[in-house]
mmCIF file of C-alpha atoms in Angstrom:
data_model
loop_
_atom_site.group_PDB
_atom_site.id
_atom_site.type_symbol
_atom_site.label_atom_id
_atom_site.label_comp_id
_atom_site.label_asym_id
_atom_site.label_seq_id
_atom_site.Cartn_x
_atom_site.Cartn_y
_atom_site.Cartn_z
ATOM 1 C CA MET F 1 60.856 -4.254 10.681
ATOM 2 C CA ASN F 2 59.047 -1.321 9.124
ATOM 3 C CA LEU F 3 57.432 1.015 11.621
ATOM 4 C CA ASP F 4 55.084 3.894 10.844
ATOM 5 C CA THR F 5 56.417 7.340 11.706
ATOM 6 C CA ARG F 6 54.228 7.917 14.792
ATOM 7 C CA THR F 7 55.115 4.559 16.333
ATOM 8 C CA TYR F 8 58.805 5.153 15.613
ATOM 9 C CA SER F 9 58.670 8.646 17.145
ATOM 10 C CA GLN F 10 57.105 7.188 20.278
ATOM 11 C CA LEU F 11 59.741 4.445 20.437
ATOM 12 C CA ILE F 12 62.581 6.979 20.216
ATOM 13 C CA SER F 13 60.919 9.315 22.743
ATOM 14 C CA GLY F 14 60.848 6.326 25.136
ATOM 15 C CA GLU F 15 64.591 5.936 24.636
ATOM 16 C CA VAL F 16 65.122 9.645 25.315
ATOM 17 C CA LEU F 17 63.069 9.420 28.526
ATOM 18 C CA ALA F 18 65.035 6.334 29.605
ATOM 19 C CA VAL F 19 68.341 8.156 29.014
ATOM 20 C CA GLU F 20 66.985 11.062 31.095
ATOM 21 C CA VAL F 21 66.089 8.738 33.995
ATOM 22 C CA LEU F 22 69.557 7.143 33.968
ATOM 23 C CA LEU F 23 71.277 10.539 33.813
ATOM 24 C CA GLU F 24 69.438 11.505 37.001
ATOM 25 C CA GLY F 25 71.517 8.787 38.684
ATOM 26 C CA ARG F 26 70.981 5.533 40.496
ATOM 27 C CA PRO F 27 68.270 5.799 43.182
ATOM 28 C CA GLN F 28 69.421 5.697 46.796
ATOM 29 C CA TYR F 29 67.805 2.345 47.604
ATOM 30 C CA PHE F 30 68.472 0.595 44.303
ATOM 31 C CA ASP F 31 69.978 -2.881 44.729
ATOM 32 C CA PRO F 32 71.041 -4.373 41.371
ATOM 33 C CA ASP F 33 71.252 -7.865 42.883
ATOM 34 C CA ASN F 34 67.744 -7.913 44.321
ATOM 35 C CA ILE F 35 65.085 -7.830 41.623
ATOM 36 C CA ASP F 36 62.378 -9.116 43.998
ATOM 37 C CA GLU F 37 62.531 -6.199 46.421
ATOM 38 C CA ALA F 38 59.581 -3.879 46.964
ATOM 39 C CA ASP F 39 60.702 -0.855 44.972
ATOM 40 C CA ASP F 40 59.946 2.781 45.588
ATOM 41 C CA GLU F 41 58.826 4.988 42.670
ATOM 42 C CA ASP F 42 62.359 6.128 41.773
ATOM 43 C CA THR F 43 63.654 2.561 41.681
ATOM 44 C CA ILE F 44 60.724 1.443 39.516
ATOM 45 C CA ARG F 45 61.502 4.260 37.041
ATOM 46 C CA TYR F 46 65.202 3.350 37.091
ATOM 47 C CA ARG F 47 64.502 -0.340 36.429
ATOM 48 C CA TRP F 48 62.143 0.663 33.577
ATOM 49 C CA ALA F 49 64.926 2.803 32.014
ATOM 50 C CA LEU F 50 67.439 -0.049 32.221
ATOM 51 C CA ASN F 51 64.912 -2.374 30.611
ATOM 52 C CA GLU F 52 63.955 0.161 27.914
ATOM 53 C CA LEU F 53 67.606 0.512 26.851
ATOM 54 C CA GLU F 54 68.307 -3.211 27.353
ATOM 55 C CA LEU F 55 71.006 -2.585 29.965
ATOM 56 C CA PRO F 56 72.048 -4.847 32.865
ATOM 57 C CA ASN F 57 71.025 -4.043 36.459
ATOM 58 C CA ASP F 58 74.640 -3.254 37.413
ATOM 59 C CA TYR F 59 75.033 -0.655 34.608
ATOM 60 C CA ASP F 60 76.954 2.500 35.578
ATOM 61 C CA PRO F 61 74.668 5.470 34.782
ATOM 62 C CA ALA F 62 77.722 7.734 34.406
ATOM 63 C CA ASP F 63 78.281 6.063 31.007
ATOM 64 C CA THR F 64 74.726 6.648 29.741
ATOM 65 C CA LEU F 65 75.152 9.546 27.325
ATOM 66 C CA ALA F 66 78.442 8.351 25.835
ATOM 67 C CA ASP F 67 77.076 4.834 25.374
ATOM 68 C CA TYR F 68 73.836 6.072 23.808
ATOM 69 C CA LEU F 69 75.579 8.418 21.363
ATOM 70 C CA ASN F 70 78.340 5.944 20.456
ATOM 71 C CA ASN F 71 76.409 2.675 20.379
ATOM 72 C CA VAL F 72 72.866 3.572 19.341
ATOM 73 C CA CYS F 73 72.957 6.788 17.327
ATOM 74 C CA LEU F 74 74.299 6.925 13.776
ATOM 75 C CA GLU F 75 75.622 10.473 13.612
ATOM 76 C CA VAL F 76 75.888 13.554 15.835
ATOM 77 C CA THR F 77 76.353 17.096 14.567
ATOM 78 C CA TRP F 78 77.426 19.711 17.119
ATOM 79 C CA LEU F 79 76.818 23.416 16.556
ATOM 80 C CA SER F 80 77.967 26.156 18.904
ATOM 81 C CA THR F 81 78.067 29.938 18.653
ATOM 82 C CA ASN F 82 79.147 32.631 21.066
ATOM 83 C CA SER F 83 77.189 35.832 21.564
ATOM 84 C CA SER F 84 79.094 38.976 22.371
ATOM 85 C CA ARG F 85 76.144 40.052 24.508
ATOM 86 C CA ASP F 86 75.897 38.606 28.008
ATOM 87 C CA ASP F 87 78.563 35.931 27.293
ATOM 88 C CA TYR F 88 75.772 33.658 26.091
ATOM 89 C CA ARG F 89 76.626 30.506 24.186
ATOM 90 C CA LYS F 90 74.018 29.052 21.844
ATOM 91 C CA THR F 91 74.380 25.343 21.200
ATOM 92 C CA ARG F 92 72.587 22.746 19.137
ATOM 93 C CA ALA F 93 72.985 19.002 18.843
ATOM 94 C CA GLU F 94 71.446 17.092 15.936
ATOM 95 C CA ILE F 95 71.448 13.345 16.509
ATOM 96 C CA LEU F 96 70.527 10.950 13.719
ATOM 97 C CA ARG F 97 68.737 7.961 15.265
ATOM 98 C CA THR F 98 67.476 5.616 12.566
ATOM 99 C CA CYS F 99 67.430 1.851 12.787
ATOM 100 C CA GLY F 100 64.670 -0.285 11.337
ATOM 101 C CA GLY F 101 62.354 2.648 10.844
ATOM 102 C CA PRO F 102 62.018 5.999 9.099
ATOM 103 C CA ARG F 103 64.623 8.753 9.388
ATOM 104 C CA CYS F 104 64.552 10.173 12.894
ATOM 105 C CA GLU F 105 66.459 13.071 14.418
ATOM 106 C CA ILE F 106 66.827 13.960 18.072
ATOM 107 C CA ILE F 107 67.320 17.725 18.327
ATOM 108 C CA ARG F 108 68.629 19.696 21.284
ATOM 109 C CA ASP F 109 68.646 23.488 20.916
ATOM 110 C CA SER F 110 69.823 25.531 23.912
ATOM 111 C CA THR F 111 67.198 28.199 23.137
ATOM 112 C CA ASP F 112 64.419 25.637 23.704
ATOM 113 C CA GLY F 113 64.470 25.415 27.500
ATOM 114 C CA GLN F 114 64.900 21.879 28.782
ATOM 115 C CA ILE F 115 63.200 20.252 25.810
ATOM 116 C CA ILE F 116 64.473 17.537 23.475
ATOM 117 C CA GLU F 117 62.647 17.274 20.150
ATOM 118 C CA ILE F 118 62.221 14.056 18.190
ATOM 119 C CA ASN F 119 61.440 14.592 14.488
ATOM 120 C CA THR F 120 60.541 11.725 12.174
ATOM 121 C CA TYR F 121 60.559 11.961 8.384
ATOM 122 C CA ASP F 122 58.981 10.108 5.477
ATOM 123 C CA ALA F 123 60.454 10.551 2.003
ATOM 124 C CA GLY F 124 62.532 13.449 3.324
ATOM 125 C CA GLN F 125 59.521 15.354 4.664
ATOM 126 C CA PRO F 126 58.887 15.891 8.396
ATOM 127 C CA VAL F 127 55.722 14.028 9.396
ATOM 128 C CA ASP F 128 55.853 13.669 13.166
ATOM 129 C CA SER F 129 57.360 15.561 16.083
ATOM 130 C CA ILE F 130 57.399 14.808 19.809
ATOM 131 C CA ARG F 131 58.802 17.162 22.443
ATOM 132 C CA VAL F 132 60.179 15.611 25.647
ATOM 133 C CA TRP F 133 61.065 17.432 28.859
ATOM 134 C CA ALA F 134 64.529 16.120 29.749
ATOM 135 C CA PRO F 135 66.558 18.626 31.806
ATOM 136 C CA ALA F 136 69.520 16.348 32.639
ATOM 137 C CA LEU F 137 69.933 15.242 29.014
ATOM 138 C CA ALA F 138 69.488 18.819 27.757
ATOM 139 C CA GLU F 139 72.208 20.096 30.108
ATOM 140 C CA GLN F 140 74.683 17.366 29.157
ATOM 141 C CA LEU F 141 74.064 17.843 25.425
ATOM 142 C CA ASP F 142 74.525 21.623 25.815
ATOM 143 C CA ASP F 143 77.821 21.043 27.631
ATOM 144 C CA LEU F 144 79.023 18.610 24.962
ATOM 145 C CA ALA F 145 77.988 20.916 22.131
ATOM 146 C CA ALA F 146 79.878 23.813 23.715
ATOM 147 C CA GLU F 147 82.893 21.554 24.125
ATOM 148 C CA MET F 148 82.768 20.030 20.639
ATOM 149 C CA GLY F 149 81.896 23.220 18.769
ATOM 150 C CA PRO F 150 80.814 23.253 15.139
ATOM 151 C CA GLN F 151 81.813 20.355 12.910
#
């Protein structure tokens, strides 16, 4: 499978959005055993995220980030620095996510609000970038980067 860079960027941004939805937690009225129920908007989004990441209905969303980083991503680089001013910690996570397409990196930089950036490359040159608002994923990646420190 050889995907063009824009299509691949969109595919990976869909994964990032699905991870975000799962990190928000299982909706209150979600019933994993009843796929014929009339779903509310949150349940529809949750079912979409499970489907997007090819996960079963009874999946535990607490495992989402660890499973995504360990089972789907190829490499994660954690960077963390402390600032002597205001006890501010700057973190960055660089996640290599390439499988069947061009080189793709998922970037989380703590100075970038609640944004996750997906950059896709062709012949080593950046050719596409998508920015996704994902506050739950951003927070968890910041926490992990602070914990892991530079590698």
